[in-house]
XYZ file of N, CA and C in Angstrom:
357
model
N 0.802 -1.204 0.002
C 0.005 -0.003 -0.014
C 0.881 1.246 -0.004
N 1.854 1.305 0.894
C 2.728 2.457 0.989
C 3.557 2.594 -0.287
N 3.940 1.441 -0.879
C 4.732 1.501 -2.135
C 3.905 2.071 -3.270
N 2.630 1.662 -3.332
C 1.670 2.154 -4.341
C 1.506 3.619 -4.183
N 1.314 4.128 -2.981
C 1.131 5.573 -2.759
C 2.348 6.369 -3.154
N 3.545 5.881 -2.817
C 4.793 6.508 -3.175
C 4.923 6.555 -4.696
N 4.604 5.536 -5.371
C 4.671 5.459 -6.819
C 3.724 6.450 -7.463
N 2.507 6.597 -6.899
C 1.575 7.577 -7.446
C 2.113 8.997 -7.248
N 2.689 9.277 -6.103
C 3.245 10.595 -5.859
C 4.397 10.843 -6.858
N 5.270 9.923 -7.076
C 6.359 10.138 -7.998
C 5.881 10.309 -9.447
N 4.778 9.633 -9.797
C 4.271 9.728 -11.176
C 3.568 11.034 -11.418
N 2.996 11.630 -10.430
C 2.277 12.876 -10.598
C 3.067 14.136 -10.362
N 4.269 13.952 -9.798
C 5.119 15.109 -9.549
C 5.923 15.460 -10.799
N 5.896 16.739 -11.184
C 6.688 17.180 -12.327
C 8.128 17.097 -12.106
N 8.913 16.729 -13.085
C 10.370 16.649 -13.018
C 10.939 18.007 -13.442
N 11.282 18.827 -12.480
C 11.820 20.143 -12.844
C 13.042 20.470 -11.962
N 13.960 19.550 -11.939
C 15.116 19.701 -11.068
C 16.346 20.183 -11.801
N 16.185 20.923 -12.880
C 17.367 21.424 -13.594
C 18.113 22.268 -12.573
N 19.431 22.206 -12.699
C 20.338 22.884 -11.751
C 21.033 24.053 -12.428
N 20.883 25.238 -11.896
C 21.790 26.372 -12.276
C 22.900 26.284 -11.258
N 24.038 25.721 -11.676
C 25.042 25.355 -10.746
C 25.893 26.513 -10.222
N 25.827 27.682 -10.862
C 26.616 28.795 -10.346
C 25.785 30.006 -9.927
N 24.497 29.843 -9.765
C 23.597 30.880 -9.368
C 23.522 32.091 -10.311
N 23.937 31.889 -11.538
C 23.925 32.982 -12.526
C 22.466 33.164 -12.983
N 22.229 34.260 -13.677
C 20.921 34.582 -14.183
C 19.957 35.273 -13.250
N 20.367 35.481 -12.048
C 19.502 36.140 -11.096
C 19.001 37.519 -11.469
N 19.867 38.171 -12.298
C 19.578 39.544 -12.726
C 18.784 39.614 -14.037
N 18.396 38.436 -14.557
C 17.650 38.368 -15.845
C 16.248 37.885 -15.566
N 15.223 38.721 -15.759
C 13.868 38.339 -15.391
C 13.384 37.070 -16.128
N 13.857 36.785 -17.334
C 13.375 35.633 -18.105
C 14.078 34.364 -17.770
N 14.897 34.288 -16.758
C 15.716 33.136 -16.517
C 14.920 31.850 -16.394
N 13.837 31.866 -15.668
C 13.020 30.583 -15.509
C 12.440 30.162 -16.859
N 11.938 31.112 -17.676
C 11.459 30.744 -18.948
C 12.597 30.210 -19.849
N 13.717 30.867 -19.798
C 14.884 30.418 -20.593
C 15.243 28.978 -20.214
N 15.383 28.679 -18.935
C 15.751 27.335 -18.484
C 14.748 26.277 -18.987
N 13.500 26.618 -18.906
C 12.465 25.695 -19.437
C 12.567 25.442 -20.911
N 12.887 26.503 -21.627
C 13.012 26.391 -23.097
C 14.239 25.609 -23.538
N 15.358 25.818 -22.851
C 16.592 25.074 -23.308
C 16.562 23.622 -22.908
N 15.769 23.262 -21.900
C 15.774 21.913 -21.442
C 14.562 21.057 -21.928
N 13.637 21.726 -22.598
C 12.354 20.984 -22.922
C 12.523 19.856 -23.920
N 13.511 19.839 -24.783
C 13.655 18.749 -25.725
C 14.785 17.718 -25.392
N 15.302 17.881 -24.173
C 16.374 16.954 -23.728
C 15.857 15.620 -23.427
N 16.678 14.600 -23.492
C 16.288 13.226 -23.180
C 15.895 13.116 -21.670
N 16.624 13.840 -20.851
C 16.387 13.823 -19.382
C 16.463 15.286 -18.877
N 15.391 16.067 -19.126
C 15.459 17.446 -18.740
C 15.721 17.730 -17.270
N 15.311 16.872 -16.430
C 15.491 17.065 -14.963
C 16.953 16.992 -14.555
N 17.788 16.361 -15.356
C 19.197 16.192 -14.983
C 20.076 17.304 -15.602
N 19.501 18.266 -16.287
C 20.296 19.288 -16.932
C 21.040 20.141 -15.969
N 22.328 20.487 -16.289
C 23.124 21.366 -15.521
C 23.388 22.580 -16.360
N 23.149 23.775 -15.750
C 23.241 25.061 -16.471
C 24.142 25.953 -15.722
N 24.981 26.706 -16.441
C 25.846 27.668 -15.779
C 26.060 28.884 -16.686
N 26.557 29.948 -16.097
C 26.950 31.168 -16.857
C 25.825 31.744 -17.663
N 24.630 31.891 -17.034
C 23.500 32.550 -17.772
C 23.761 34.043 -17.817
N 23.709 34.570 -19.077
C 23.901 35.965 -19.315
C 23.233 36.419 -20.565
N 23.220 37.685 -20.751
C 22.711 38.265 -22.051
C 23.835 38.270 -23.075
N 23.489 38.137 -24.323
C 24.495 38.195 -25.383
C 25.190 39.583 -25.372
N 26.398 39.558 -25.783
C 27.199 40.842 -25.919
C 26.642 41.693 -27.014
N 26.032 41.142 -28.065
C 25.671 41.943 -29.191
C 24.154 41.915 -29.521
N 23.344 41.015 -28.926
C 21.977 40.873 -29.215
C 21.195 40.852 -27.868
N 20.499 41.958 -27.533
C 19.932 42.119 -26.210
C 18.812 41.090 -25.941
N 18.154 40.528 -26.981
C 17.083 39.570 -26.726
C 17.619 38.139 -26.580
N 18.902 37.950 -26.772
C 19.525 36.641 -26.734
C 20.015 36.388 -25.305
N 19.630 35.214 -24.772
C 20.152 34.784 -23.437
C 21.049 33.606 -23.714
N 22.206 33.655 -23.102
C 23.265 32.618 -23.325
C 23.470 31.839 -22.056
N 24.017 30.642 -22.194
C 24.430 29.858 -21.068
C 25.307 28.683 -21.556
N 25.749 27.894 -20.620
C 26.408 26.639 -20.934
C 25.551 25.549 -20.336
N 25.299 24.532 -21.136
C 24.346 23.382 -20.775
C 25.121 22.125 -20.801
N 24.913 21.307 -19.770
C 25.487 19.966 -19.693
C 24.296 19.051 -19.581
N 24.102 18.131 -20.551
C 22.940 17.278 -20.619
C 23.383 15.853 -20.820
N 22.469 14.899 -20.413
C 22.719 13.527 -20.637
C 22.432 13.093 -22.057
N 23.316 12.142 -22.524
C 23.052 11.582 -23.867
C 22.167 10.305 -23.704
N 21.999 9.612 -24.796
C 21.186 8.363 -24.822
C 21.757 7.258 -23.951
N 23.033 7.317 -23.703
C 23.683 6.316 -22.861
C 23.620 6.682 -21.391
N 23.116 7.825 -21.086
C 22.967 8.310 -19.674
C 24.121 9.038 -19.077
N 25.153 9.259 -19.963
C 26.336 10.017 -19.542
C 26.196 11.461 -19.950
N 26.848 12.336 -19.181
C 26.837 13.759 -19.508
C 27.762 14.033 -20.685
N 27.332 14.971 -21.540
C 28.077 15.366 -22.727
C 29.131 16.410 -22.557
N 29.124 17.094 -21.463
C 30.009 18.191 -21.212
C 29.290 19.510 -21.468
N 29.799 20.597 -20.899
C 29.182 21.892 -21.069
C 29.387 22.446 -22.449
N 28.326 22.892 -23.065
C 28.363 23.529 -24.409
C 27.436 24.700 -24.438
N 27.666 25.592 -25.349
C 26.839 26.810 -25.423
C 25.378 26.465 -25.757
N 24.458 27.121 -25.062
C 23.062 27.058 -25.330
C 22.476 28.466 -25.226
N 21.733 28.823 -26.245
C 21.210 30.220 -26.286
C 19.838 30.213 -26.898
N 19.013 31.195 -26.518
C 17.687 31.331 -27.045
C 17.452 32.848 -27.290
N 16.931 33.205 -28.446
C 16.457 34.535 -28.722
C 15.057 34.581 -28.085
N 14.915 35.295 -26.991
C 13.666 35.289 -26.219
C 12.564 36.025 -26.985
N 12.903 36.836 -27.994
C 11.901 37.522 -28.804
C 11.329 36.585 -29.904
N 12.207 35.917 -30.629
C 11.776 35.090 -31.756
C 11.606 33.602 -31.327
N 12.163 33.261 -30.166
C 12.166 31.890 -29.611
C 13.066 30.954 -30.413
N 13.944 31.505 -31.238
C 14.950 30.644 -31.955
C 15.919 30.073 -30.978
N 16.115 28.746 -31.136
C 17.030 28.000 -30.204
C 18.390 27.752 -30.872
N 19.444 27.860 -30.054
C 20.805 27.513 -30.473
C 21.358 26.604 -29.431
N 21.040 25.288 -29.556
C 21.414 24.280 -28.607
C 22.430 23.394 -29.247
N 23.545 23.141 -28.560
C 24.639 22.322 -29.144
C 24.204 20.959 -29.610
N 23.463 20.237 -28.794
C 23.136 18.816 -29.159
C 22.128 18.783 -30.367
N 21.427 19.882 -30.594
C 20.553 19.953 -31.732
C 21.274 20.334 -33.043
N 22.434 20.946 -32.920
C 23.192 21.438 -34.099
C 24.497 20.659 -34.386
N 24.862 19.757 -33.473
C 26.111 19.029 -33.638
C 26.081 18.167 -34.901
N 24.971 17.566 -35.234
C 24.922 16.742 -36.462
C 25.061 17.569 -37.703
N 24.617 18.798 -37.670
C 24.662 19.689 -38.860
C 26.055 20.254 -39.019
N 26.715 20.650 -37.900
C 27.960 21.372 -37.997
C 29.198 20.580 -37.572
N 29.004 19.459 -36.855
C 30.062 18.632 -36.351
C 30.439 19.054 -34.919
N 30.991 18.110 -34.203
C 31.324 18.322 -32.789
C 32.373 19.428 -32.610
N 33.266 19.553 -33.533
C 34.343 20.566 -33.401
C 33.867 21.989 -33.784
N 32.753 22.165 -34.520
C 32.366 23.434 -35.016
C 31.054 23.972 -34.409
N 30.232 23.124 -33.791
C 28.942 23.589 -33.305
C 28.991 24.772 -32.359
N 29.931 24.667 -31.364
C 30.053 25.756 -30.423
C 30.513 27.073 -31.111
N 31.367 26.949 -32.050
C 31.841 28.181 -32.778
C 30.708 28.790 -33.608
N 29.912 27.994 -34.218
C 28.793 28.489 -35.033
C 27.809 29.165 -34.106
N 27.462 28.539 -32.934
C 26.513 29.103 -32.041
C 27.062 30.488 -31.509
N 28.308 30.511 -31.145
C 28.874 31.734 -30.574
C 28.834 32.871 -31.671
N 29.159 32.522 -32.864
C 29.144 33.505 -33.954
C 27.692 34.020 -34.182
N 26.755 33.127 -34.212
C 25.370 33.458 -34.575
C 24.680 34.253 -33.442
N 25.107 34.040 -32.201
C 24.407 34.560 -31.064
C 25.137 35.711 -30.326
N 26.404 35.809 -30.481
C 27.143 36.755 -29.746
C 27.472 36.271 -28.351
N 27.239 35.038 -28.057
C 27.485 34.445 -26.745
C 28.984 34.103 -26.623
N 29.519 34.245 -25.447
C 30.939 33.848 -25.236
C 31.159 32.319 -25.287
N 32.332 31.884 -25.663
C 32.605 30.476 -25.729
C 33.183 29.920 -24.425
N 33.543 30.742 -23.514
C 34.077 30.202 -22.217
C 33.705 31.166 -21.071
């Protein structure tokens, strides 16, 4: 009985445990919306690790960060640039662009297109 109740609680509780590991983004009003948008298509959104949330140097509607997400094998991929234009909702997420640009170029392309720093 207790096991069934616990299972029901776990099934009805939303998984929203993304971690902003360096407490950045506190000065950006859209931070919560941004985090939801960059993690919504991940295989395991609750395990996402986010750091260095900031506005783009050149595009004021662009919010930048570094995102570490789990791959299909359950291992973390490492921190890569993730950005969203909060006005147009266009996403610049490493794992979504790596197949198009390659692992060595995806971060460079995102940085160039968004004005986000690479480190």
